[in-house]
């Protein structure tokens, strides 16, 4: 098992084995978007990717063509990082912080299931606002040790314990507590989905009346094939969308069909919408 995981990490199909923390559970974060002139896109993307606070950075098909997630331990440092990005790139990002998540689990059916057509339904998931957990200095050291994933050794939790200054039992207990609290959304193998053939990936957005957004989000969260679904703050007047979902697929036409079917089934086709396919992951 250790040898296989090592090979998967070496060949780029697996990113790490470890924790995926719920957005807002540790520190603060925001999705941001920049409208970058085409001839400057690579340059601006490199500046954004070089920031330690940035953990996702994609080109998408839209006038707002560069999308990234920035994370920091506290609001002051996040604001400083975003000011730095704006100054270095000479572009002002739209800031789209998370308001509530309905489904966040970037898991993929690798056993030949129906992830592309999304047949079936999942259990209902109540909307959850981001709620940070209180971290002790020991907790912070454990999270830092876990950032690159579990060490691929026979006793990975013991190795984490040594790095964080804890006991092996203490590490296992703390991770189990964060799982129960929902601070850790999932714990397992984190794949690089593009390397596995998921290259038709669409961020779908709708401008839904605020009184209806939770109901629509909960309905989308029950749909198979939805990998992410959440509500974000609008950035008016430039960006009026507040309901988001991600569909990761292998075929662009099938993803478009899936989006149309979802919109029709949940009466989302009466609201302003956009579908932004990913072009490149920076």
Coordinates of C-alpha atoms in Angstrom, one line a residue:
X1 CA 0.0 0.0 0.0
X2 CA 2.8 2.4 0.9
X3 CA 4.6 1.6 -2.3
X4 CA 1.5 2.2 -4.4
X5 CA 0.7 5.5 -2.8
X6 CA 4.3 6.6 -3.2
X7 CA 4.1 5.8 -6.9
X8 CA 0.8 7.6 -7.3
X9 CA 2.2 10.7 -5.7
X10 CA 5.3 10.5 -7.9
X11 CA 3.3 10.2 -11.1
X12 CA 1.0 13.0 -10.2
X13 CA -2.3 11.2 -9.8
X14 CA -2.4 11.6 -6.0
X15 CA -1.7 14.9 -4.2
X16 CA -1.5 13.6 -0.7
X17 CA -3.1 11.4 1.9
X18 CA -4.6 13.5 4.7
X19 CA -7.2 16.0 5.9
X20 CA -9.4 18.3 3.8
X21 CA -10.5 21.0 6.2
X22 CA -13.9 22.7 5.9
X23 CA -13.5 26.2 4.5
X24 CA -13.4 28.7 7.4
X25 CA -12.7 26.0 10.0
X26 CA -9.1 27.0 10.5
X27 CA -8.2 30.6 9.6
X28 CA -10.1 32.7 7.0
X29 CA -10.3 32.4 3.2
X30 CA -12.0 33.8 0.2
X31 CA -12.6 33.0 -3.4
X32 CA -11.3 35.8 -5.7
X33 CA -11.6 36.6 -9.4
X34 CA -9.6 38.9 -11.6
X35 CA -10.3 40.1 -15.2
X36 CA -6.9 39.9 -16.7
X37 CA -6.0 41.0 -20.2
X38 CA -5.2 37.9 -22.3
X39 CA -1.6 39.0 -23.0
X40 CA -0.9 39.4 -19.3
X41 CA -2.6 36.2 -18.0
X42 CA 0.5 34.0 -17.6
X43 CA 2.4 36.8 -15.9
X44 CA -0.5 37.7 -13.5
X45 CA -1.1 34.0 -12.8
X46 CA 2.5 33.5 -11.8
X47 CA 2.4 36.4 -9.4
X48 CA -0.8 35.1 -7.8
X49 CA 0.5 31.5 -7.6
X50 CA 3.8 32.7 -5.9
X51 CA 1.8 33.9 -2.8
X52 CA 2.0 31.5 0.1
X53 CA -1.6 32.3 0.9
X54 CA -3.0 31.0 -2.5
X55 CA -3.9 27.3 -2.7
X56 CA -6.0 27.2 -5.9
X57 CA -5.5 29.2 -9.0
X58 CA -7.4 28.5 -12.3
X59 CA -8.0 30.1 -15.6
X60 CA -11.7 30.0 -16.4
X61 CA -13.7 30.9 -19.5
X62 CA -15.1 34.3 -18.7
X63 CA -14.2 38.0 -18.7
X64 CA -13.2 37.3 -15.1
X65 CA -10.7 34.7 -16.2
X66 CA -8.4 34.1 -13.2
X67 CA -9.9 32.5 -10.1
X68 CA -8.0 31.7 -6.9
X69 CA -8.6 30.9 -3.3
X70 CA -6.6 32.8 -0.7
X71 CA -6.3 31.6 3.0
X72 CA -4.7 33.1 6.0
X73 CA -4.7 32.7 9.8
X74 CA -6.7 35.8 10.4
X75 CA -8.6 38.5 8.5
X76 CA -5.8 41.1 8.8
X77 CA -3.3 38.8 7.1
X78 CA -5.8 37.8 4.4
X79 CA -6.5 41.4 3.7
X80 CA -2.8 42.2 3.5
X81 CA -2.2 39.3 1.1
X82 CA -5.0 40.5 -1.2
X83 CA -3.8 44.1 -1.1
X84 CA -0.3 42.7 -2.1
X85 CA -1.8 40.7 -5.0
X86 CA -3.7 43.8 -6.2
X87 CA -0.6 46.0 -6.1
X88 CA 1.7 43.5 -7.8
X89 CA -0.7 42.5 -10.6
X90 CA -2.2 46.0 -11.0
X91 CA -5.6 44.3 -11.1
X92 CA -8.4 44.6 -8.4
X93 CA -9.8 41.2 -7.4
X94 CA -13.5 40.6 -6.8
X95 CA -13.8 39.1 -3.3
X96 CA -16.4 36.3 -3.0
X97 CA -16.3 34.9 0.6
X98 CA -18.2 31.8 1.6
X99 CA -21.5 32.3 3.3
X100 CA -22.7 28.7 3.6
X101 CA -21.7 25.3 2.3
X102 CA -24.3 22.8 1.1
X103 CA -21.9 20.1 -0.2
X104 CA -18.1 20.2 -0.2
X105 CA -16.5 16.8 -1.0
X106 CA -14.2 16.6 -4.0
X107 CA -14.5 12.8 -4.1
X108 CA -14.5 10.8 -7.3
X109 CA -16.1 7.5 -8.2
X110 CA -13.1 5.6 -9.6
X111 CA -14.9 2.2 -9.8
X112 CA -16.7 2.8 -13.0
X113 CA -19.8 4.5 -11.5
X114 CA -22.0 7.2 -12.9
X115 CA -20.2 10.4 -11.8
X116 CA -20.7 12.0 -15.2
X117 CA -24.4 11.6 -15.5
X118 CA -25.2 12.1 -11.8
X119 CA -27.9 9.4 -11.5
X120 CA -29.4 8.9 -8.1
X121 CA -29.6 11.2 -5.0
X122 CA -27.7 11.7 -1.8
X123 CA -29.0 12.4 1.6
X124 CA -30.1 15.9 2.5
X125 CA -27.4 18.1 3.9
X126 CA -28.3 21.1 6.1
X127 CA -26.6 24.4 5.1
X128 CA -23.7 25.2 7.3
X129 CA -22.0 28.6 7.8
X130 CA -18.3 28.7 8.3
X131 CA -17.4 28.5 12.0
X132 CA -13.7 28.5 13.0
X133 CA -12.4 26.2 15.6
X134 CA -10.3 27.4 18.5
X135 CA -6.7 26.2 18.0
X136 CA -4.1 25.8 20.7
X137 CA -0.4 26.2 19.8
X138 CA -0.2 22.4 19.8
X139 CA -3.1 22.3 17.4
X140 CA -1.4 24.7 15.1
X141 CA 1.8 22.7 15.1
X142 CA -0.2 19.5 14.2
X143 CA -1.9 21.3 11.3
X144 CA 1.4 22.5 10.0
X145 CA 2.9 19.0 10.2
X146 CA -0.2 17.6 8.4
X147 CA -0.2 20.2 5.6
X148 CA 1.8 18.0 3.2
X149 CA -0.3 14.9 4.1
X150 CA 0.5 11.8 6.1
X151 CA 4.1 10.6 5.9
X152 CA 4.1 7.4 3.9
X153 CA 5.6 5.3 6.7
X154 CA 4.3 2.4 8.7
X155 CA 3.2 4.6 11.6
X156 CA 2.3 7.9 10.1
X157 CA 0.5 9.3 13.2
X158 CA 3.6 8.6 15.3
X159 CA 5.7 10.6 12.7
X160 CA 3.2 13.4 12.9
X161 CA 3.4 13.3 16.7
X162 CA 7.1 13.7 16.6
X163 CA 6.9 16.7 14.3
X164 CA 4.2 18.4 16.3
X165 CA 5.4 17.6 19.8
X166 CA 2.5 15.4 20.7
X167 CA 1.9 11.7 21.5
X168 CA 0.7 9.3 18.8
X169 CA -2.6 8.8 20.7
X170 CA -2.9 12.6 21.1
X171 CA -2.7 13.1 17.3
X172 CA -5.3 10.4 16.6
X173 CA -7.6 11.8 19.2
X174 CA -7.3 15.3 17.9
X175 CA -8.0 14.3 14.3
X176 CA -11.0 12.3 15.4
X177 CA -12.4 15.3 17.3
X178 CA -12.0 17.6 14.3
X179 CA -13.8 15.0 12.2
X180 CA -16.7 14.8 14.7
X181 CA -16.9 18.6 14.8
X182 CA -16.9 18.8 11.1
X183 CA -13.7 20.9 11.0
X184 CA -12.2 18.2 8.8
X185 CA -14.6 17.5 5.9
X186 CA -12.9 14.3 4.8
X187 CA -9.8 12.4 5.6
X188 CA -8.3 10.2 2.9
X189 CA -6.6 10.1 -0.5
X190 CA -6.6 13.5 -2.2
X191 CA -6.4 12.9 -6.0
X192 CA -5.4 15.3 -8.8
X193 CA -8.6 15.0 -10.7
X194 CA -7.2 16.4 -14.0
X195 CA -4.5 13.7 -14.1
X196 CA -7.3 11.2 -13.8
X197 CA -9.1 12.5 -16.8
X198 CA -11.6 14.9 -15.2
X199 CA -10.8 17.8 -17.6
X200 CA -14.3 19.1 -18.3
X201 CA -14.8 20.9 -15.1
X202 CA -17.5 23.6 -14.8
X203 CA -18.2 26.2 -12.1
X204 CA -21.9 26.9 -12.5
X205 CA -23.3 30.1 -10.9
X206 CA -26.8 31.6 -10.5
X207 CA -28.2 34.8 -9.2
X208 CA -30.9 33.5 -6.9
X209 CA -33.1 35.6 -4.6
X210 CA -31.6 35.5 -1.1
X211 CA -34.8 34.0 0.4
X212 CA -34.5 31.0 -2.0
X213 CA -30.8 30.3 -2.1
X214 CA -30.7 27.8 0.8
X215 CA -33.5 25.7 -0.6
X216 CA -31.9 25.6 -4.0
X217 CA -28.5 24.8 -2.5
X218 CA -29.9 22.0 -0.4
X219 CA -31.6 20.5 -3.5
X220 CA -28.4 20.7 -5.6
X221 CA -26.4 19.1 -2.7
X222 CA -28.6 16.0 -2.9
X223 CA -27.7 15.5 -6.6
X224 CA -25.1 12.9 -7.5
X225 CA -22.3 14.4 -9.7
X226 CA -22.2 17.7 -7.8
X227 CA -18.7 17.9 -6.2
X228 CA -19.1 21.3 -4.6
X229 CA -22.1 23.4 -3.8
X230 CA -22.1 26.6 -1.7
X231 CA -23.4 30.2 -1.3
X232 CA -21.0 33.1 -1.6
X233 CA -21.4 36.8 -1.1
X234 CA -22.1 38.9 -4.2
X235 CA -19.6 41.5 -5.4
X236 CA -22.0 44.1 -6.8
X237 CA -22.3 45.7 -9.3
X238 CA -19.8 43.5 -11.2
X239 CA -20.8 40.1 -10.0
X240 CA -24.4 39.3 -8.9
X241 CA -24.2 35.5 -8.5
X242 CA -24.6 33.9 -5.1
X243 CA -25.2 30.2 -5.7
X244 CA -22.3 28.0 -6.9
X245 CA -21.8 24.4 -7.8
X246 CA -19.0 22.5 -9.4
X247 CA -19.4 19.6 -11.8
X248 CA -16.2 17.7 -12.6
X249 CA -16.6 15.5 -15.7
X250 CA -14.6 13.9 -18.5
X251 CA -16.7 15.2 -21.5
X252 CA -17.6 18.8 -22.0
X253 CA -20.9 18.1 -23.8
X254 CA -22.1 15.7 -21.1
X255 CA -21.3 18.3 -18.4
X256 CA -23.3 21.0 -20.3
X257 CA -26.3 18.5 -20.6
X258 CA -26.0 17.8 -16.9
X259 CA -26.1 21.5 -16.1
X260 CA -29.1 22.1 -18.3
X261 CA -31.0 19.2 -16.7
X262 CA -30.2 20.4 -13.2
X263 CA -31.3 23.9 -14.0
X264 CA -34.6 22.7 -15.5
X265 CA -35.3 20.2 -12.7
X266 CA -34.8 22.7 -9.9
X267 CA -36.3 25.8 -11.7
X268 CA -32.9 27.5 -11.8
X269 CA -33.3 28.2 -15.5
X270 CA -35.5 31.2 -14.6
X271 CA -32.5 32.9 -12.9
X272 CA -29.5 34.7 -14.4
X273 CA -26.7 32.1 -14.7
X274 CA -23.2 31.5 -16.1
X275 CA -21.1 28.3 -16.7
X276 CA -17.4 28.8 -16.4
X277 CA -15.3 25.9 -17.6
X278 CA -11.7 25.6 -16.3
X279 CA -9.0 26.0 -18.9
X280 CA -5.8 25.7 -16.9
X281 CA -4.8 24.9 -13.4
X282 CA -1.9 27.2 -12.4

